GROMACS .gro file of C-alpha atoms in nm:
model
  350
    1MET     CA    1  10.362   8.345  12.023
    2SER     CA    2  10.193   8.502  11.760
    3SER     CA    3   9.952   8.370  11.567
    4SER     CA    4   9.828   8.410  11.196
    5THR     CA    5   9.537   8.284  10.992
    6ARG     CA    6   9.476   8.295  10.645
    7ASP     CA    7   9.225   8.527  10.478
    8HIS     CA    8   9.174   8.357  10.159
    9GLY     CA    9   9.391   8.403   9.772
   10GLY     CA   10   9.130   8.453   9.503
   11GLU     CA   11   8.915   8.738   9.376
   12GLN     CA   12   8.786   8.826   9.696
   13PRO     CA   13   8.780   9.184   9.846
   14ALA     CA   14   9.048   9.234  10.064
   15PRO     CA   15   9.050   9.246  10.410
   16GLU     CA   16   9.047   9.525  10.619
   17PHE     CA   17   9.357   9.558  10.749
   18VAL     CA   18   9.510   9.624  10.362
   19GLN     CA   19   9.337  10.010  10.507
   20MET     CA   20   9.664  10.007  10.729
   21ASN     CA   21  10.001  10.142  10.631
   22ASN     CA   22  10.293   9.898  10.471
   23LEU     CA   23  10.542   9.908  10.731
   24VAL     CA   24  10.799   9.801  10.478
   25CYS     CA   25  10.745   9.979  10.137
   26GLU     CA   26  11.059  10.082   9.958
   27SER     CA   27  10.907  10.452  10.026
   28VAL     CA   28  10.895  10.462  10.403
   29GLY     CA   29  11.274  10.291  10.443
   30GLY     CA   30  11.166   9.968  10.400
   31LYS     CA   31  11.500   9.764  10.278
   32VAL     CA   32  11.628   9.421  10.217
   33LEU     CA   33  11.928   9.373  10.439
   34PHE     CA   34  12.000   8.999  10.341
   35ALA     CA   35  11.887   8.705  10.056
   36THR     CA   36  12.015   8.397  10.035
   37ASP     CA   37  11.959   8.405   9.657
   38ASP     CA   38  11.891   8.667   9.385
   39TRP     CA   39  11.929   8.483   9.069
   40PHE     CA   40  11.641   8.568   8.859
   41ALA     CA   41  11.555   8.926   9.041
   42ALA     CA   42  11.702   9.048   9.355
   43ALA     CA   43  11.448   9.054   9.665
   44GLU     CA   44  11.456   9.464   9.676
   45ASN     CA   45  11.129   9.432   9.408
   46LEU     CA   46  10.920   9.296   9.695
   47LEU     CA   47  10.896   9.619   9.858
   48LYS     CA   48  10.819   9.834   9.572
   49LYS     CA   49  10.553  10.086   9.584
   50GLY     CA   50  10.419  10.009   9.249
   51ASP     CA   51  10.204   9.680   9.116
   52PRO     CA   52  10.419   9.469   8.921
   53GLU     CA   53  10.481   9.471   8.603
   54PHE     CA   54  10.520   9.173   8.330
   55LYS     CA   55  10.779   9.235   8.010
   56THR     CA   56  10.721   8.958   7.735
   57GLY     CA   57  11.033   8.858   7.544
   58LEU     CA   58  11.241   9.048   7.792
   59PHE     CA   59  11.548   8.862   7.931
   60THR     CA   60  11.873   8.943   8.129
   61GLU     CA   61  12.152   8.693   8.091
   62TYR     CA   62  12.023   8.513   8.406
   63GLY     CA   63  11.688   8.435   8.249
   64LYS     CA   64  11.350   8.640   8.168
   65TRP     CA   65  11.381   8.963   8.334
   66MET     CA   66  11.067   8.907   8.670
   67ASP     CA   67  10.958   9.168   8.833
   68GLY     CA   68  10.965   9.025   9.220
   69TRP     CA   69  11.214   8.839   9.370
   70GLU     CA   70  11.248   8.533   9.212
   71THR     CA   71  11.554   8.245   9.338
   72ARG     CA   72  11.743   7.975   9.098
   73ARG     CA   73  11.613   7.618   9.097
   74LYS     CA   74  11.742   7.467   9.402
   75ARG     CA   75  12.028   7.168   9.404
   76ILE     CA   76  12.189   7.186   9.690
   77PRO     CA   77  11.974   7.160  10.105
   78GLY     CA   78  11.806   7.397  10.239
   79HIS     CA   79  11.521   7.672  10.162
   80ASP     CA   80  11.583   8.054  10.097
   81TRP     CA   81  11.515   8.333  10.261
   82CYS     CA   82  11.564   8.696  10.344
   83ILE     CA   83  11.562   9.001  10.624
   84ILE     CA   84  11.410   9.266  10.565
   85GLU     CA   85  11.417   9.543  10.825
   86LEU     CA   86  11.075   9.742  10.838
   87GLY     CA   87  11.101  10.127  10.723
   88VAL     CA   88  10.861  10.223  11.027
   89PRO     CA   89  10.833   9.972  11.342
   90GLY     CA   90  10.535   9.890  11.473
   91VAL     CA   91  10.188   9.662  11.521
   92ILE     CA   92  10.163   9.405  11.269
   93HIS     CA   93   9.803   9.316  11.186
   94GLY     CA   94   9.831   9.102  10.864
   95PHE     CA   95  10.050   9.035  10.552
   96HIS     CA   96   9.959   9.065  10.165
   97VAL     CA   97  10.148   8.834   9.946
   98ASP     CA   98  10.163   8.839   9.548
   99THR     CA   99  10.225   8.635   9.323
  100HIS     CA  100  10.140   8.744   9.059
  101PHE     CA  101  10.311   8.691   8.688
  102PHE     CA  102  10.523   8.438   8.896
  103THR     CA  103  10.265   8.130   8.717
  104GLY     CA  104  10.528   7.844   8.657
  105ASN     CA  105  10.781   7.983   8.890
  106TYR     CA  106  10.617   8.102   9.225
  107ALA     CA  107  10.721   8.022   9.598
  108PRO     CA  108  10.512   7.721   9.653
  109ARG     CA  109  10.523   7.766  10.056
  110ILE     CA  110  10.591   8.059  10.286
  111SER     CA  111  10.663   8.196  10.620
  112VAL     CA  112  10.745   8.503  10.833
  113GLN     CA  113  10.916   8.545  11.148
  114GLY     CA  114  10.975   8.910  11.295
  115ALA     CA  115  11.180   9.031  11.595
  116CYS     CA  116  11.200   9.323  11.773
  117LEU     CA  117  11.622   9.455  11.771
  118GLN     CA  118  11.738   9.693  11.995
  119GLU     CA  119  12.077   9.781  11.776
  120ASN     CA  120  12.134   9.853  11.428
  121ILE     CA  121  12.222   9.564  11.200
  122SER     CA  122  12.564   9.619  11.042
  123LEU     CA  123  12.526   9.311  10.706
  124PRO     CA  124  12.743   9.296  10.393
  125THR     CA  125  12.580   9.630  10.159
  126ARG     CA  126  12.397   9.494   9.918
  127GLY     CA  127  12.487   9.601   9.550
  128ASP     CA  128  12.299   9.514   9.202
  129ARG     CA  129  12.203   9.122   9.337
  130ILE     CA  130  12.031   8.968   9.006
  131GLY     CA  131  12.270   8.634   8.919
  132SER     CA  132  12.448   8.588   9.256
  133ALA     CA  133  12.363   8.477   9.616
  134ALA     CA  134  12.472   8.550   9.952
  135THR     CA  135  12.862   8.455  10.014
  136GLU     CA  136  13.028   8.282  10.260
  137GLU     CA  137  13.125   8.656  10.428
  138ASP     CA  138  12.776   8.765  10.378
  139PHE     CA  139  12.593   8.411  10.605
  140LYS     CA  140  12.875   8.435  10.822
  141ALA     CA  141  12.770   8.794  10.931
  142VAL     CA  142  12.352   8.741  10.947
  143GLU     CA  143  12.411   8.453  11.154
  144ARG     CA  144  12.492   8.639  11.440
  145LEU     CA  145  12.118   8.723  11.420
  146HIS     CA  146  11.986   8.385  11.488
  147SER     CA  147  11.675   8.487  11.226
  148GLU     CA  148  11.591   8.104  11.283
  149LYS     CA  149  11.505   8.119  11.673
  150TRP     CA  150  11.230   8.459  11.562
  151GLU     CA  151  10.872   8.433  11.673
  152TYR     CA  152  10.702   8.260  11.387
  153LEU     CA  153  10.440   8.505  11.273
  154LEU     CA  154  10.273   8.290  10.984
  155GLU     CA  155  10.369   7.929  11.044
  156MET     CA  156  10.442   7.734  10.673
  157THR     CA  157  10.175   7.792  10.441
  158GLU     CA  158  10.073   7.745  10.081
  159LEU     CA  159  10.107   8.036   9.848
  160THR     CA  160   9.877   8.056   9.506
  161PRO     CA  161  10.026   8.073   9.142
  162GLY     CA  162  10.085   8.411   9.015
  163TYR     CA  163   9.718   8.427   8.773
  164ALA     CA  164   9.491   8.733   8.836
  165GLU     CA  165   9.195   8.525   9.011
  166SER     CA  166   9.462   8.365   9.265
  167CYS     CA  167   9.770   8.579   9.297
  168HIS     CA  168   9.673   8.769   9.599
  169SER     CA  169   9.710   8.588   9.983
  170TYR     CA  170   9.632   8.777  10.276
  171PHE     CA  171   9.703   8.625  10.614
  172HIS     CA  172   9.595   8.798  10.935
  173VAL     CA  173   9.865   8.865  11.240
  174ASN     CA  174   9.734   8.792  11.613
  175SER     CA  175   9.982   9.001  11.810
  176LYS     CA  176   9.997   9.306  11.998
  177GLU     CA  177  10.380   9.331  12.016
  178ARG     CA  178  10.625   9.607  11.809
  179TRP     CA  179  10.857   9.422  11.536
  180THR     CA  180  11.190   9.530  11.350
  181HIS     CA  181  11.270   9.287  11.162
  182ILE     CA  182  11.121   9.074  10.926
  183ARG     CA  183  11.257   8.713  10.768
  184LEU     CA  184  11.073   8.596  10.531
  185ASN     CA  185  11.116   8.239  10.421
  186ILE     CA  186  11.045   8.096  10.070
  187TYR     CA  187  11.038   7.698  10.073
  188PRO     CA  188  11.232   7.572   9.912
  189ASP     CA  189  11.302   7.850   9.663
  190GLY     CA  190  11.061   8.041   9.335
  191GLY     CA  191  10.955   8.361   9.326
  192ILE     CA  192  10.709   8.648   9.480
  193ALA     CA  193  10.612   8.968   9.332
  194ARG     CA  194  10.531   9.192   9.628
  195PHE     CA  195  10.552   9.134   9.977
  196LYS     CA  196  10.334   9.406  10.227
  197VAL     CA  197  10.348   9.427  10.598
  198TYR     CA  198  10.044   9.638  10.716
  199GLY     CA  199  10.047   9.749  11.028
  200ILE     CA  200  10.077  10.081  11.288
  201GLY     CA  201  10.380  10.214  11.337
  202GLN     CA  202  10.470  10.263  11.761
  203ARG     CA  203  10.759  10.466  11.900
  204ASP     CA  204  10.871  10.514  12.232
  205TRP     CA  205  10.731  10.852  12.332
  206SER     CA  206  10.922  10.896  12.667
  207SER     CA  207  11.205  11.059  12.493
  208CYS     CA  208  10.978  11.345  12.351
  209GLY     CA  209  10.925  11.668  12.561
  210PRO     CA  210  10.586  11.848  12.665
  211ASN     CA  211  10.662  12.126  12.452
  212ASP     CA  212  10.824  11.929  12.153
  213LEU     CA  213  10.678  11.977  11.810
  214GLU     CA  214  10.562  11.636  11.629
  215ASP     CA  215  10.388  11.540  11.403
  216LEU     CA  216  10.078  11.376  11.520
  217LEU     CA  217   9.953  11.260  11.220
  218SER     CA  218  10.283  11.077  11.071
  219MET     CA  219  10.295  10.730  11.049
  220ALA     CA  220  10.623  10.710  11.176
  221ASN     CA  221  10.407  10.826  11.512
  222GLY     CA  222  10.180  10.576  11.493
  223SER     CA  223   9.879  10.823  11.297
  224VAL     CA  224   9.667  10.503  11.070
  225CYS     CA  225   9.334  10.591  10.853
  226LEU     CA  226   9.021  10.479  10.976
  227GLY     CA  227   8.771  10.570  10.706
  228TYR     CA  228   8.730  10.705  10.409
  229SER     CA  229   8.421  10.797  10.122
  230ASP     CA  230   8.598  10.761   9.841
  231ALA     CA  231   8.959  10.624   9.704
  232HIS     CA  232   8.933  10.597   9.376
  233TYR     CA  233   9.297  10.763   9.202
  234GLY     CA  234   9.484  10.715   9.580
  235HIS     CA  235   9.465  10.609   9.918
  236PRO     CA  236   9.388  10.885  10.172
  237ARG     CA  237   9.677  10.669  10.404
  238ASN     CA  238   9.910  10.825  10.141
  239LEU     CA  239   9.842  11.169  10.326
  240ILE     CA  240  10.013  11.042  10.641
  241GLY     CA  241  10.318  10.912  10.476
  242LEU     CA  242  10.714  11.010  10.555
  243GLY     CA  243  10.833  11.292  10.303
  244ARG     CA  244  10.688  11.503  10.032
  245ALA     CA  245  10.500  11.284   9.818
  246ALA     CA  246  10.720  11.149   9.502
  247ASP     CA  247  10.426  11.191   9.239
  248MET     CA  248  10.017  11.292   9.209
  249GLY     CA  249   9.960  10.868   9.245
  250ASP     CA  250  10.143  10.953   9.611
  251GLY     CA  251   9.836  11.134   9.777
  252TRP     CA  252   9.455  11.165   9.788
  253GLU     CA  253   9.236  11.143   9.453
  254THR     CA  254   8.894  11.116   9.463
  255ALA     CA  255   8.682  11.031   9.161
  256ARG     CA  256   8.462  11.373   9.030
  257ARG     CA  257   8.135  11.358   9.196
  258LEU     CA  258   7.861  11.302   8.990
  259ASP     CA  259   7.614  11.499   9.160
  260ARG     CA  260   7.861  11.808   9.089
  261PRO     CA  261   7.590  12.062   8.905
  262PRO     CA  262   7.662  12.134   8.519
  263ILE     CA  263   7.694  12.506   8.667
  264LEU     CA  264   7.952  12.559   8.972
  265LYS     CA  265   7.872  12.857   9.133
  266ALA     CA  266   8.109  13.014   9.461
  267ASN     CA  267   8.019  13.239   9.737
  268LYS     CA  268   8.188  13.566   9.852
  269ASN     CA  269   8.479  13.394  10.000
  270GLY     CA  270   8.511  13.136   9.659
  271ILE     CA  271   8.387  12.840   9.835
  272LEU     CA  272   8.214  12.632   9.553
  273GLN     CA  273   7.862  12.557   9.621
  274VAL     CA  274   7.814  12.199   9.560
  275PRO     CA  275   7.669  11.896   9.738
  276GLY     CA  276   7.841  11.677   9.922
  277ASN     CA  277   8.177  11.635  10.040
  278GLU     CA  278   8.414  11.331  10.039
  279TRP     CA  279   8.622  11.264  10.384
  280THR     CA  280   8.830  11.075  10.576
  281VAL     CA  281   8.898  10.948  10.932
  282PHE     CA  282   9.249  10.919  11.074
  283ARG     CA  283   9.312  10.839  11.466
  284LEU     CA  284   9.633  11.050  11.590
  285GLY     CA  285   9.996  10.873  11.662
  286HIS     CA  286   9.918  10.999  12.002
  287PRO     CA  287   9.669  11.256  12.176
  288GLY     CA  288   9.793  11.585  12.200
  289LEU     CA  289   9.745  11.961  12.176
  290ILE     CA  290   9.721  12.068  11.797
  291THR     CA  291   9.899  12.379  11.713
  292HIS     CA  292   9.987  12.358  11.380
  293ILE     CA  293   9.817  12.256  11.045
  294GLU     CA  294   9.990  12.199  10.725
  295ILE     CA  295   9.826  12.069  10.372
  296ASP     CA  296  10.003  12.000  10.103
  297THR     CA  297   9.867  12.021   9.746
  298ASN     CA  298  10.210  11.915   9.552
  299HIS     CA  299  10.125  11.744   9.218
  300PHE     CA  300   9.772  11.828   9.255
  301LYS     CA  301   9.807  12.087   9.015
  302GLY     CA  302   9.438  12.065   8.731
  303ASN     CA  303   9.253  11.850   9.077
  304SER     CA  304   9.331  11.992   9.371
  305PRO     CA  305   9.013  12.036   9.632
  306ASN     CA  306   8.826  12.370   9.626
  307SER     CA  307   8.809  12.412  10.001
  308CYS     CA  308   8.866  12.174  10.301
  309LYS     CA  309   8.798  12.161  10.647
  310ILE     CA  310   8.901  11.971  10.942
  311GLU     CA  311   8.733  11.887  11.259
  312ALA     CA  312   8.885  11.688  11.539
  313CYS     CA  313   8.749  11.466  11.836
  314ILE     CA  314   8.816  11.256  12.167
  315LEU     CA  315   8.742  10.875  12.117
  316THR     CA  316   8.750  10.605  12.352
  317ALA     CA  317   8.854  10.269  12.208
  318LYS     CA  318   8.499  10.137  12.236
  319GLU     CA  319   8.415  10.425  12.121
  320GLU     CA  320   8.606  10.407  11.778
  321GLU     CA  321   8.545  10.033  11.728
  322GLU     CA  322   8.155  10.083  11.723
  323GLU     CA  323   8.153  10.387  11.464
  324ASN     CA  324   8.470  10.230  11.269
  325ILE     CA  325   8.354   9.845  11.252
  326LYS     CA  326   7.943   9.906  11.324
  327ASN     CA  327   7.872  10.246  11.182
  328LYS     CA  328   8.155  10.278  10.915
  329TRP     CA  329   8.134  10.630  11.054
  330ALA     CA  330   7.869  10.680  10.847
  331VAL     CA  331   7.701  10.834  11.185
  332THR     CA  332   7.803  11.181  11.246
  333LEU     CA  333   7.915  11.255  11.592
  334GLU     CA  334   7.829  11.575  11.572
  335ASN     CA  335   7.808  11.667  11.966
  336ARG     CA  336   8.171  11.544  11.943
  337TRP     CA  337   8.344  11.643  11.631
  338LYS     CA  338   8.503  12.074  11.705
  339THR     CA  339   8.631  12.239  11.390
  340LEU     CA  340   8.998  12.327  11.410
  341LEU     CA  341   8.973  12.506  11.064
  342PRO     CA  342   8.712  12.598  10.928
  343VAL     CA  343   8.563  12.589  10.552
  344MET     CA  344   8.805  12.774  10.357
  345GLN     CA  345   8.983  12.767  10.020
  346VAL     CA  346   9.301  12.539   9.956
  347LEU     CA  347   9.555  12.823   9.800
  348LEU     CA  348   9.725  12.678   9.424
  349ILE     CA  349  10.125  12.731   9.400
  350PHE     CA  350  10.257  12.646   9.086
   0.00000   0.00000   0.00000
């Protein structure tokens, strides 16, 4: 059985697992397959990539508009729950539950169950669900999953109200198993703004031939960001997301360095001569022979980097832990890193 621990629910630094990939985000294919109730706000909102919003004075015919999943006040036995399909199946390291703006209507308790299903699930299609609840047909279809028997990744625990100082709750998950689906239970009803499942994708490499070209840096293939120098405007894990970036916020952007000289100069190759650099470190999803590298600056028209360099090395799990946990990648492994791509100018194509 898996176990979990609560990190905190206040204004404190988030745990390290939030640097990993959100395996249920809508942008990577996460889907809500079933929900008992969507009266005030549909469960699909849980998986949005952006932060929740609050619109003062905005009401629907069913009540106050809320950016999250909110069920009606329960007047029948039981509790509300939903089934979520991970966009990227993998090993789960932690949950982030955000009750932002749900102050007098937040779900007071939750639990999370998981399953690794080998077959595709066939359930009735969910449409615009606001103002509705699951039908008898929906319940009969979902009963075949026996989701109430799925393994608990998080036992029933209390949440905190959606004020700025208390809306974020983090839960560590101690499991090395692969998961494909999540059952999120709320007790007995209420609202949650966002639900994030952080972890590392895991795929079956046995079907991959020795000469097949694979994106070893894709989160779907198990890649994960281990460290970085700066993520002021966008996290470097966005670089390993699925497909092309939706907008500039869906990439990696750092703050402008304050130590840059007042007048910039370039060498004969067009490389700007500035002190320092920004960096990020990834673990590949699988060891391999690197033959192609693609650098995509889509959307970054006035703020793309002048130049870049790519290096690679081979580390054991113990060596990686020492560099990541102990040294935070501050100690350079000059004798280990091999240059794959020397410093070169990044060309802009509009």
